[in-house]
mmCIF file of C-alpha atoms in Angstrom:
data_model
loop_
_atom_site.group_PDB
_atom_site.id
_atom_site.type_symbol
_atom_site.label_atom_id
_atom_site.label_comp_id
_atom_site.label_asym_id
_atom_site.label_seq_id
_atom_site.Cartn_x
_atom_site.Cartn_y
_atom_site.Cartn_z
ATOM 1 C CA MET A 1215 87.326 -170.710 125.666
ATOM 2 C CA GLU A 1216 89.610 -168.690 123.852
ATOM 3 C CA GLN A 1217 92.516 -170.173 122.444
ATOM 4 C CA GLN A 1218 96.163 -168.148 122.860
ATOM 5 C CA VAL A 1219 98.639 -167.901 120.052
ATOM 6 C CA THR A 1220 102.235 -167.754 120.464
ATOM 7 C CA ILE A 1221 104.622 -166.297 117.788
ATOM 8 C CA SER A 1222 108.286 -166.555 118.269
ATOM 9 C CA LYS A 1223 110.267 -162.978 117.834
ATOM 10 C CA LYS A 1224 112.379 -164.934 114.540
ATOM 11 C CA ARG A 1225 108.474 -165.300 112.914
ATOM 12 C CA LEU A 1226 107.688 -161.818 113.860
ATOM 13 C CA GLU A 1227 110.725 -160.690 111.927
ATOM 14 C CA GLU A 1228 109.744 -162.676 109.260
ATOM 15 C CA LEU A 1229 106.360 -161.647 109.130
ATOM 16 C CA GLU A 1230 107.261 -157.448 109.372
ATOM 17 C CA LYS A 1231 109.942 -158.121 106.404
ATOM 18 C CA SER A 1232 107.209 -160.049 104.442
ATOM 19 C CA ALA A 1233 104.998 -157.125 104.787
ATOM 20 C CA ALA A 1234 107.607 -154.731 104.172
ATOM 21 C CA ARG A 1235 108.442 -156.610 100.828
ATOM 22 C CA VAL A 1236 104.694 -156.670 99.402
ATOM 23 C CA ASP A 1237 104.553 -152.858 100.602
ATOM 24 C CA LYS A 1238 107.687 -152.267 98.063
ATOM 25 C CA LEU A 1239 106.485 -155.062 95.399
ATOM 26 C CA GLU A 1240 103.106 -152.893 95.423
ATOM 27 C CA GLN A 1241 105.343 -149.378 94.950
ATOM 28 C CA GLN A 1242 106.837 -151.051 92.282
ATOM 29 C CA ILE A 1243 103.981 -151.986 90.316
ATOM 30 C CA GLN A 1244 102.116 -148.654 91.135
ATOM 31 C CA ALA A 1245 105.011 -147.045 89.173
ATOM 32 C CA LEU A 1246 105.325 -149.807 86.545
ATOM 33 C CA MET A 1247 101.485 -148.792 85.927
ATOM 34 C CA ARG A 1248 102.379 -145.159 85.673
ATOM 35 C CA THR A 1249 105.256 -145.532 82.965
ATOM 36 C CA LEU A 1250 103.150 -148.083 80.870
ATOM 37 C CA TYR A 1251 99.555 -146.581 81.095
ATOM 38 C CA GLY A 1252 100.347 -142.791 82.017
ATOM 39 C CA ARG A 1253 101.018 -140.278 79.415
ATOM 40 C CA SER A 1254 104.521 -139.509 80.465
ATOM 41 C CA SER A 1255 106.275 -140.175 83.788
ATOM 42 C CA GLU A 1256 107.519 -136.617 84.133
ATOM 43 C CA ARG A 1257 104.587 -134.808 82.894
ATOM 44 C CA ARG A 1258 102.050 -136.518 84.478
ATOM 45 C CA ALA A 1259 98.463 -134.988 85.608
ATOM 46 C CA PHE A 1260 96.839 -136.667 89.131
ATOM 47 C CA VAL A 1261 94.197 -138.528 88.420
ATOM 48 C CA ASP A 1262 90.600 -136.495 88.696
ATOM 49 C CA PRO A 1263 88.140 -138.578 90.837
ATOM 50 C CA ASN A 1264 85.520 -137.960 89.214
ATOM 51 C CA GLN A 1265 86.981 -139.347 86.040
ATOM 52 C CA LEU A 1266 85.811 -143.141 85.613
ATOM 53 C CA SER A 1267 88.605 -145.974 85.821
ATOM 54 C CA LEU A 1268 89.769 -147.961 82.680
ATOM 55 C CA PHE A 1269 89.279 -151.333 85.722
ATOM 56 C CA GLU A 1270 86.145 -149.952 87.753
ATOM 57 C CA GLU A 1271 83.394 -152.518 87.973
ATOM 58 C CA GLU A 1272 80.644 -151.618 85.362
ATOM 59 C CA THR A 1273 77.268 -150.007 86.927
ATOM 60 C CA PRO A 1274 74.255 -150.542 85.679
ATOM 61 C CA PRO A 1275 72.710 -147.925 83.242
ATOM 62 C CA ALA A 1276 70.246 -145.073 84.269
ATOM 63 C CA PRO A 1277 66.710 -145.129 82.942
ATOM 64 C CA SER A 1278 66.579 -143.330 79.874
ATOM 65 C CA PRO A 1279 64.686 -140.030 80.392
ATOM 66 C CA GLU A 1280 61.524 -139.264 78.649
ATOM 67 C CA LYS A 1281 62.406 -138.327 74.636
ATOM 68 C CA GLN A 1282 61.357 -134.524 73.756
ATOM 69 C CA GLN A 1283 61.336 -133.119 70.653
ATOM 70 C CA ILE A 1284 63.562 -129.789 69.998
ATOM 71 C CA SER A 1285 63.872 -127.694 66.695
ATOM 72 C CA TYR A 1286 66.288 -125.124 66.110
ATOM 73 C CA THR A 1287 67.988 -123.325 63.052
ATOM 74 C CA ARG A 1288 71.678 -123.756 62.929
ATOM 75 C CA ASN A 1289 73.647 -120.806 61.300
ATOM 76 C CA LYS A 1290 76.172 -122.815 59.084
ATOM 77 C CA PRO A 1291 79.548 -120.956 59.556
ATOM 78 C CA GLN A 1292 81.269 -120.166 55.783
ATOM 79 C CA LYS A 1293 85.050 -121.910 55.719
ATOM 80 C CA LYS A 1294 87.206 -119.535 55.138
ATOM 81 C CA LYS A 1295 89.593 -119.814 52.116
ATOM 82 C CA PRO A 1296 92.931 -120.893 52.786
ATOM 83 C CA VAL A 1297 95.619 -118.873 52.786
ATOM 84 C CA ARG A 1298 98.692 -119.760 51.266
ATOM 85 C CA ALA A 1299 102.006 -119.289 53.537
ATOM 86 C CA GLU A 1300 104.593 -116.872 51.773
ATOM 87 C CA LEU A 1301 108.107 -118.646 51.256
ATOM 88 C CA PRO A 1302 110.723 -116.317 52.881
ATOM 89 C CA ALA A 1303 112.423 -114.097 51.457
ATOM 90 C CA HIS A 1304 115.915 -114.965 51.426
ATOM 91 C CA LEU A 1305 115.495 -117.839 49.449
ATOM 92 C CA PRO A 1306 117.143 -117.347 46.042
ATOM 93 C CA ARG A 1307 114.362 -117.209 42.936
ATOM 94 C CA LYS A 1308 114.719 -118.563 39.237
ATOM 95 C CA GLU A 1309 112.574 -116.970 37.091
ATOM 96 C CA GLU A 1310 110.632 -118.505 34.607
ATOM 97 C CA ILE A 1311 108.194 -116.465 32.451
ATOM 98 C CA VAL A 1312 105.125 -118.232 30.115
ATOM 99 C CA GLU A 1313 103.994 -115.970 27.440
ATOM 100 C CA PRO A 1314 100.478 -117.064 26.448
ATOM 101 C CA ASP A 1315 100.062 -118.643 22.933
ATOM 102 C CA ASN A 1316 98.708 -116.359 19.518
ATOM 103 C CA ILE A 1317 99.384 -112.863 21.287
ATOM 104 C CA PRO A 1318 97.610 -110.058 18.934
ATOM 105 C CA GLU A 1319 99.480 -107.499 17.431
ATOM 106 C CA ASP A 1320 98.089 -104.754 19.311
ATOM 107 C CA ALA A 1321 98.265 -106.291 22.629
ATOM 108 C CA VAL A 1322 99.366 -104.258 25.646
ATOM 109 C CA LYS A 1323 101.071 -105.739 28.650
ATOM 110 C CA ILE A 1324 98.853 -104.296 31.285
ATOM 111 C CA GLY A 1325 100.051 -106.551 34.384
ATOM 112 C CA GLU A 1326 101.620 -110.224 35.325
ATOM 113 C CA GLU A 1327 100.161 -112.705 37.843
ATOM 114 C CA ILE A 1328 103.073 -114.201 39.856
ATOM 115 C CA THR A 1329 102.637 -117.734 41.846
ATOM 116 C CA GLU A 1330 105.785 -119.002 43.681
ATOM 117 C CA VAL A 1331 106.542 -122.521 43.825
ATOM 118 C CA LEU A 1332 109.112 -123.901 46.398
ATOM 119 C CA GLU A 1333 111.664 -126.268 44.515
ATOM 120 C CA ILE A 1334 114.843 -128.486 45.658
ATOM 121 C CA GLU A 1335 117.598 -129.935 43.616
ATOM 122 C CA VAL A 1336 119.098 -132.803 44.694
ATOM 123 C CA PRO A 1337 122.917 -133.184 45.784
ATOM 124 C CA LYS A 1338 125.546 -132.635 42.289
ATOM 125 C CA ILE A 1339 128.252 -134.380 42.248
ATOM 126 C CA TRP A 1340 130.761 -132.895 40.471
ATOM 127 C CA VAL A 1341 134.924 -132.934 39.892
ATOM 128 C CA ARG A 1342 137.538 -130.288 40.455
ATOM 129 C CA ARG A 1343 140.088 -130.087 37.929
ATOM 130 C CA ILE A 1344 142.929 -128.349 39.426
ATOM 131 C CA VAL A 1345 145.039 -127.583 36.818
ATOM 132 C CA ARG A 1346 148.511 -125.642 37.461
ATOM 133 C CA PRO A 1347 150.436 -124.606 33.884
ATOM 134 C CA LYS A 1348 154.295 -125.390 33.880
ATOM 135 C CA TYR A 1349 156.692 -122.846 32.653
ATOM 136 C CA ALA A 1350 160.729 -123.311 31.926
ATOM 137 C CA SER A 1351 162.841 -120.120 32.190
ATOM 138 C CA LYS A 1352 165.844 -120.554 30.164
ATOM 139 C CA THR A 1353 167.640 -117.751 32.244
ATOM 140 C CA ASN A 1354 166.906 -119.735 35.536
ATOM 141 C CA SER A 1355 168.059 -122.945 34.705
ATOM 142 C CA GLU A 1356 171.245 -121.246 34.144
ATOM 143 C CA LYS A 1357 171.101 -119.622 37.461
ATOM 144 C CA GLU A 1358 172.923 -122.210 40.084
ATOM 145 C CA GLY A 1359 170.615 -123.605 43.161
ATOM 146 C CA VAL A 1360 167.376 -122.195 40.629
ATOM 147 C CA SER A 1361 164.821 -124.138 38.898
ATOM 148 C CA GLY A 1362 164.418 -123.978 35.477
ATOM 149 C CA VAL A 1363 160.541 -124.720 35.805
ATOM 150 C CA VAL A 1364 158.224 -122.362 37.659
ATOM 151 C CA ILE A 1365 154.821 -123.966 38.771
ATOM 152 C CA ALA A 1366 152.371 -122.444 41.293
ATOM 153 C CA SER A 1367 151.852 -123.877 44.726
ATOM 154 C CA LEU A 1368 148.977 -126.456 44.985
ATOM 155 C CA PRO A 1369 146.019 -124.871 46.869
ATOM 156 C CA GLU A 1370 145.800 -126.173 50.874
ATOM 157 C CA LEU A 1371 143.325 -129.238 50.901
ATOM 158 C CA PRO A 1372 141.862 -131.095 54.413
ATOM 159 C CA LEU A 1373 143.182 -134.117 52.953
ATOM 160 C CA PRO A 1374 146.541 -133.202 50.933
ATOM 161 C CA ARG A 1375 146.775 -137.163 49.585
ATOM 162 C CA SER A 1376 142.890 -137.768 49.628
ATOM 163 C CA ILE A 1377 140.271 -137.472 46.518
ATOM 164 C CA TYR A 1378 137.418 -136.090 48.524
ATOM 165 C CA GLY A 1379 137.348 -132.096 49.022
ATOM 166 C CA ALA A 1380 136.079 -130.137 52.047
ATOM 167 C CA SER A 1381 132.741 -130.152 50.596
ATOM 168 C CA VAL A 1382 132.285 -134.110 50.486
ATOM 169 C CA LEU A 1383 133.865 -133.911 54.113
ATOM 170 C CA ALA A 1384 132.280 -131.656 56.029
ATOM 171 C CA TYR A 1385 128.818 -133.297 53.361
ATOM 172 C CA ILE A 1386 129.730 -136.848 55.193
ATOM 173 C CA ILE A 1387 129.872 -136.000 58.944
ATOM 174 C CA VAL A 1388 127.019 -133.628 58.977
ATOM 175 C CA SER A 1389 125.246 -136.460 57.474
ATOM 176 C CA LYS A 1390 126.397 -138.553 60.379
ATOM 177 C CA TYR A 1391 126.310 -136.295 63.371
ATOM 178 C CA VAL A 1392 123.698 -134.195 62.551
ATOM 179 C CA ASP A 1393 121.137 -136.518 60.520
ATOM 180 C CA HIS A 1394 122.209 -139.739 62.276
ATOM 181 C CA LEU A 1395 123.018 -141.293 58.772
ATOM 182 C CA PRO A 1396 125.482 -144.156 58.738
ATOM 183 C CA PHE A 1397 127.614 -145.071 56.540
ATOM 184 C CA TYR A 1398 125.711 -147.868 54.538
ATOM 185 C CA ARG A 1399 123.039 -145.361 53.688
ATOM 186 C CA GLN A 1400 125.123 -142.573 52.566
ATOM 187 C CA ARG A 1401 126.615 -144.817 49.904
ATOM 188 C CA GLN A 1402 122.854 -145.786 49.125
ATOM 189 C CA MET A 1403 122.670 -142.004 48.864
ATOM 190 C CA PHE A 1404 126.499 -141.290 46.530
ATOM 191 C CA SER A 1405 125.412 -144.713 44.722
ATOM 192 C CA ARG A 1406 121.848 -142.732 43.341
ATOM 193 C CA TYR A 1407 124.023 -139.588 42.537
ATOM 194 C CA GLY A 1408 126.447 -141.843 40.260
ATOM 195 C CA TYR A 1409 129.336 -141.929 42.499
ATOM 196 C CA GLN A 1410 130.194 -145.623 44.692
ATOM 197 C CA MET A 1411 131.767 -144.643 47.659
ATOM 198 C CA ALA A 1412 132.850 -147.600 49.769
ATOM 199 C CA GLU A 1413 131.907 -147.421 53.891
ATOM 200 C CA SER A 1414 135.424 -148.288 54.842
ATOM 201 C CA THR A 1415 136.703 -145.037 53.018
ATOM 202 C CA MET A 1416 133.940 -142.853 55.102
ATOM 203 C CA GLY A 1417 135.260 -144.123 58.062
ATOM 204 C CA GLU A 1418 138.681 -143.384 57.216
ATOM 205 C CA ALA A 1419 138.603 -140.046 55.763
ATOM 206 C CA LEU A 1420 136.293 -139.386 59.181
ATOM 207 C CA ASN A 1421 138.818 -140.725 61.264
ATOM 208 C CA LYS A 1422 141.311 -137.800 59.345
ATOM 209 C CA VAL A 1423 139.270 -134.620 59.669
ATOM 210 C CA CYS A 1424 137.982 -135.466 64.047
ATOM 211 C CA ARG A 1425 142.459 -135.630 64.072
ATOM 212 C CA LEU A 1426 141.658 -132.315 62.278
ATOM 213 C CA LEU A 1427 138.774 -130.968 64.501
ATOM 214 C CA ARG A 1428 140.830 -131.589 67.396
ATOM 215 C CA PRO A 1429 142.347 -127.874 68.316
ATOM 216 C CA LEU A 1430 138.463 -126.771 67.903
ATOM 217 C CA PHE A 1431 137.558 -129.747 70.462
ATOM 218 C CA GLU A 1432 140.026 -128.223 73.185
ATOM 219 C CA GLN A 1433 138.964 -124.741 72.677
ATOM 220 C CA LEU A 1434 135.440 -125.289 73.376
ATOM 221 C CA ARG A 1435 136.565 -127.944 76.323
ATOM 222 C CA LEU A 1436 138.601 -124.734 77.450
ATOM 223 C CA GLU A 1437 135.581 -122.332 76.583
ATOM 224 C CA VAL A 1438 133.047 -124.224 78.793
ATOM 225 C CA LEU A 1439 135.344 -124.742 81.793
ATOM 226 C CA LYS A 1440 135.550 -121.153 81.803
ATOM 227 C CA GLN A 1441 131.689 -120.789 82.663
ATOM 228 C CA HIS A 1442 130.734 -120.438 86.725
ATOM 229 C CA TYR A 1443 127.680 -122.429 85.868
ATOM 230 C CA LEU A 1444 127.572 -126.129 84.613
ATOM 231 C CA GLN A 1445 125.213 -128.873 83.824
ATOM 232 C CA ALA A 1446 126.757 -132.564 84.013
ATOM 233 C CA ASP A 1447 124.941 -135.878 82.946
ATOM 234 C CA GLU A 1448 125.937 -139.307 80.948
ATOM 235 C CA SER A 1449 124.259 -141.328 78.878
ATOM 236 C CA THR A 1450 125.119 -144.758 77.638
ATOM 237 C CA ILE A 1451 125.711 -145.496 74.289
ATOM 238 C CA LYS A 1452 126.812 -148.953 72.683
ATOM 239 C CA VAL A 1453 130.112 -149.276 70.942
ATOM 240 C CA GLN A 1454 131.133 -152.015 68.285
ATOM 241 C CA ASP A 1455 133.964 -154.080 69.510
ATOM 242 C CA SER A 1456 137.326 -154.273 67.363
ATOM 243 C CA HIS A 1457 137.934 -157.200 69.579
ATOM 244 C CA LYS A 1458 134.749 -159.189 68.904
ATOM 245 C CA LYS A 1459 133.038 -158.860 65.147
ATOM 246 C CA GLY A 1460 129.397 -158.223 65.860
ATOM 247 C CA ALA A 1461 129.876 -157.680 69.040
ATOM 248 C CA THR A 1462 129.370 -154.660 71.206
ATOM 249 C CA HIS A 1463 130.341 -153.414 74.616
ATOM 250 C CA LEU A 1464 128.406 -150.330 76.290
ATOM 251 C CA GLY A 1465 130.223 -146.622 76.547
ATOM 252 C CA TYR A 1466 129.157 -143.490 78.526
ATOM 253 C CA PHE A 1467 128.871 -140.181 76.400
ATOM 254 C CA TRP A 1468 129.203 -137.244 79.674
ATOM 255 C CA ALA A 1469 127.689 -134.334 78.489
ATOM 256 C CA TYR A 1470 129.132 -130.888 80.087
ATOM 257 C CA HIS A 1471 126.739 -127.885 78.983
ATOM 258 C CA GLY A 1472 127.440 -124.147 79.213
ATOM 259 C CA PRO A 1473 123.543 -122.888 79.588
ATOM 260 C CA LEU A 1474 124.741 -119.492 79.409
ATOM 261 C CA ILE A 1475 127.210 -119.689 76.073
ATOM 262 C CA ARG A 1476 124.545 -122.310 74.754
ATOM 263 C CA ALA A 1477 127.737 -125.036 74.400
ATOM 264 C CA VAL A 1478 127.986 -128.458 75.139
ATOM 265 C CA VAL A 1479 131.072 -130.656 75.372
ATOM 266 C CA PHE A 1480 130.988 -134.586 75.147
ATOM 267 C CA ASP A 1481 133.411 -136.150 76.467
ATOM 268 C CA TYR A 1482 133.430 -140.078 75.460
ATOM 269 C CA LEU A 1483 134.223 -142.576 78.343
ATOM 270 C CA ALA A 1484 134.456 -146.782 78.458
ATOM 271 C CA SER A 1485 132.733 -146.687 82.143
ATOM 272 C CA ARG A 1486 130.790 -144.515 84.159
ATOM 273 C CA ALA A 1487 133.536 -144.146 87.253
ATOM 274 C CA LYS A 1488 134.126 -140.825 88.960
ATOM 275 C CA GLU A 1489 137.920 -140.351 87.564
ATOM 276 C CA GLY A 1490 135.838 -138.869 84.191
ATOM 277 C CA PRO A 1491 134.358 -135.987 85.722
ATOM 278 C CA ASN A 1492 137.170 -135.990 88.119
ATOM 279 C CA LEU A 1493 139.578 -135.389 85.534
ATOM 280 C CA PHE A 1494 137.226 -133.410 83.679
ATOM 281 C CA LEU A 1495 136.383 -131.009 85.809
ATOM 282 C CA GLN A 1496 139.818 -130.509 87.822
ATOM 283 C CA THR A 1497 140.157 -127.081 86.649
ATOM 284 C CA PHE A 1498 136.376 -126.284 86.791
ATOM 285 C CA SER A 1499 134.995 -123.712 89.397
ATOM 286 C CA GLY A 1500 130.981 -122.925 90.539
ATOM 287 C CA LEU A 1501 127.842 -124.284 90.486
ATOM 288 C CA LEU A 1502 127.050 -127.560 89.211
ATOM 289 C CA GLN A 1503 124.396 -129.270 88.352
ATOM 290 C CA THR A 1504 123.578 -132.961 87.964
ATOM 291 C CA ASP A 1505 120.834 -135.572 88.712
ATOM 292 C CA GLY A 1506 122.680 -136.494 92.193
ATOM 293 C CA TYR A 1507 124.486 -139.533 90.225
ATOM 294 C CA LYS A 1508 127.267 -140.595 93.312
ATOM 295 C CA GLY A 1509 130.177 -140.340 90.493
ATOM 296 C CA TYR A 1510 130.201 -136.687 91.321
ATOM 297 C CA ASN A 1511 130.979 -137.139 95.061
ATOM 298 C CA ASP A 1512 134.528 -136.118 94.674
ATOM 299 C CA VAL A 1513 133.711 -133.099 92.764
ATOM 300 C CA ALA A 1514 131.191 -131.922 95.187
ATOM 301 C CA ALA A 1515 133.357 -132.721 98.180
ATOM 302 C CA ARG A 1516 135.230 -129.455 96.378
ATOM 303 C CA THR A 1517 135.543 -126.645 98.311
ATOM 304 C CA ASP A 1518 135.430 -124.271 95.474
ATOM 305 C CA VAL A 1519 132.404 -126.311 93.736
ATOM 306 C CA THR A 1520 128.965 -126.159 94.810
ATOM 307 C CA MET A 1521 126.567 -128.644 93.704
ATOM 308 C CA PHE A 1522 122.875 -128.428 92.756
ATOM 309 C CA ALA A 1523 120.055 -130.728 91.868
ATOM 310 C CA CYS A 1524 117.338 -131.718 89.209
ATOM 311 C CA MET A 1525 114.065 -130.356 89.870
ATOM 312 C CA ALA A 1526 113.168 -133.076 87.291
ATOM 313 C CA HIS A 1527 114.169 -136.051 89.164
ATOM 314 C CA ALA A 1528 112.919 -134.307 92.374
ATOM 315 C CA ARG A 1529 109.531 -133.730 90.690
ATOM 316 C CA ARG A 1530 109.662 -137.510 89.894
ATOM 317 C CA LYS A 1531 109.933 -138.320 93.774
ATOM 318 C CA PHE A 1532 107.105 -136.396 94.781
ATOM 319 C CA ILE A 1533 105.070 -138.622 91.661
ATOM 320 C CA GLU A 1534 106.456 -141.852 92.898
ATOM 321 C CA ALA A 1535 105.024 -140.863 96.783
ATOM 322 C CA GLU A 1536 101.344 -140.363 95.904
ATOM 323 C CA LYS A 1537 100.482 -143.591 96.696
ATOM 324 C CA ASN A 1538 101.735 -142.622 100.577
ATOM 325 C CA ASP A 1539 100.109 -139.134 100.546
ATOM 326 C CA ALA A 1540 98.611 -138.294 97.531
ATOM 327 C CA GLN A 1541 97.590 -134.620 99.086
ATOM 328 C CA ARG A 1542 101.183 -133.258 99.700
ATOM 329 C CA SER A 1543 102.370 -134.809 96.550
ATOM 330 C CA LYS A 1544 100.163 -133.150 94.324
ATOM 331 C CA GLN A 1545 101.303 -129.524 96.502
ATOM 332 C CA ALA A 1546 104.711 -130.222 95.784
ATOM 333 C CA VAL A 1547 104.465 -131.147 92.275
ATOM 334 C CA ASP A 1548 101.861 -128.158 91.642
ATOM 335 C CA MET A 1549 104.479 -125.988 93.464
ATOM 336 C CA ILE A 1550 107.532 -127.613 91.150
ATOM 337 C CA ARG A 1551 104.622 -126.673 87.851
ATOM 338 C CA LYS A 1552 104.187 -123.373 88.683
ATOM 339 C CA LEU A 1553 108.541 -122.829 89.012
ATOM 340 C CA TYR A 1554 108.317 -124.741 85.251
ATOM 341 C CA LYS A 1555 105.647 -121.947 84.131
ATOM 342 C CA ILE A 1556 108.547 -119.020 85.468
ATOM 343 C CA GLU A 1557 111.347 -120.836 83.962
ATOM 344 C CA SER A 1558 109.411 -120.724 80.486
ATOM 345 C CA TYR A 1559 108.659 -117.503 80.539
ATOM 346 C CA CYS A 1560 112.104 -115.897 81.759
ATOM 347 C CA ARG A 1561 113.047 -118.338 78.535
ATOM 348 C CA GLU A 1562 111.077 -116.626 76.354
#
């Protein structure tokens, strides 16, 4: 006699929710496995069905075939002699002539062998002494309102009251923001060059130079906002908190890139709120490409702005959908790969 099982509606809803949760967790596990063991989440190739899996069960080895003795003659290729790369012609040359010892008196020069070796000089720190002679004039001193001492004006300096010249200031800034060398490493480098410079001094000089560069930043911002096509994105950065020693807070660098002029403007803000792009892009009109973050929704709602999505982010979703529909997922990724090839060809 068959037994009937009755499930309440509430229990049925709980089972459906549990099944959906299991399916979601399985998708997350698959995405995590791709992140951990795949070559790259952005350049991942679909697995060949004929390729062996690392987690498949071992299969018994096939019986070994009968051994046969085969003889052959191999032509060993001759190794090509390595050719030294020529040093760039724009580099300055310092010629060094090395004469042989015991040259016979009747010897005649018939040629020469030239060998070029790349060398480098470490930065040299030197002191620029600006000497301005003073001259006294008895004639001028007798004239009312005219100084009797004549002296040249001091040459213009980036920071008039600082002992650091333009070359030192430029070296500190480039080392920090281009070579990503923090102040404590630069201090060690200056120490090797024979000069002790405090990190606090570098920071103070950097702040003053940033104020001098503010007009250039404003001009760059205007040039970027004039473009009819921009790319926007934001990334996090840890910033030291002046109120709490040793603590940091999460800041955001909003990057606005003008591809046609190859210029980027960075706008630092303490948050990821929509007020950032709303304020920066208030004078912009044209095509704006983003990753779909909702912080750009207010800008996207404007009639003078047309939004474009990011193909890399769209491709990522097709890769994540491989489990649900491998065939159409692979088809979409292959189409995007063709677009990437066209883009690469146009760029070259």
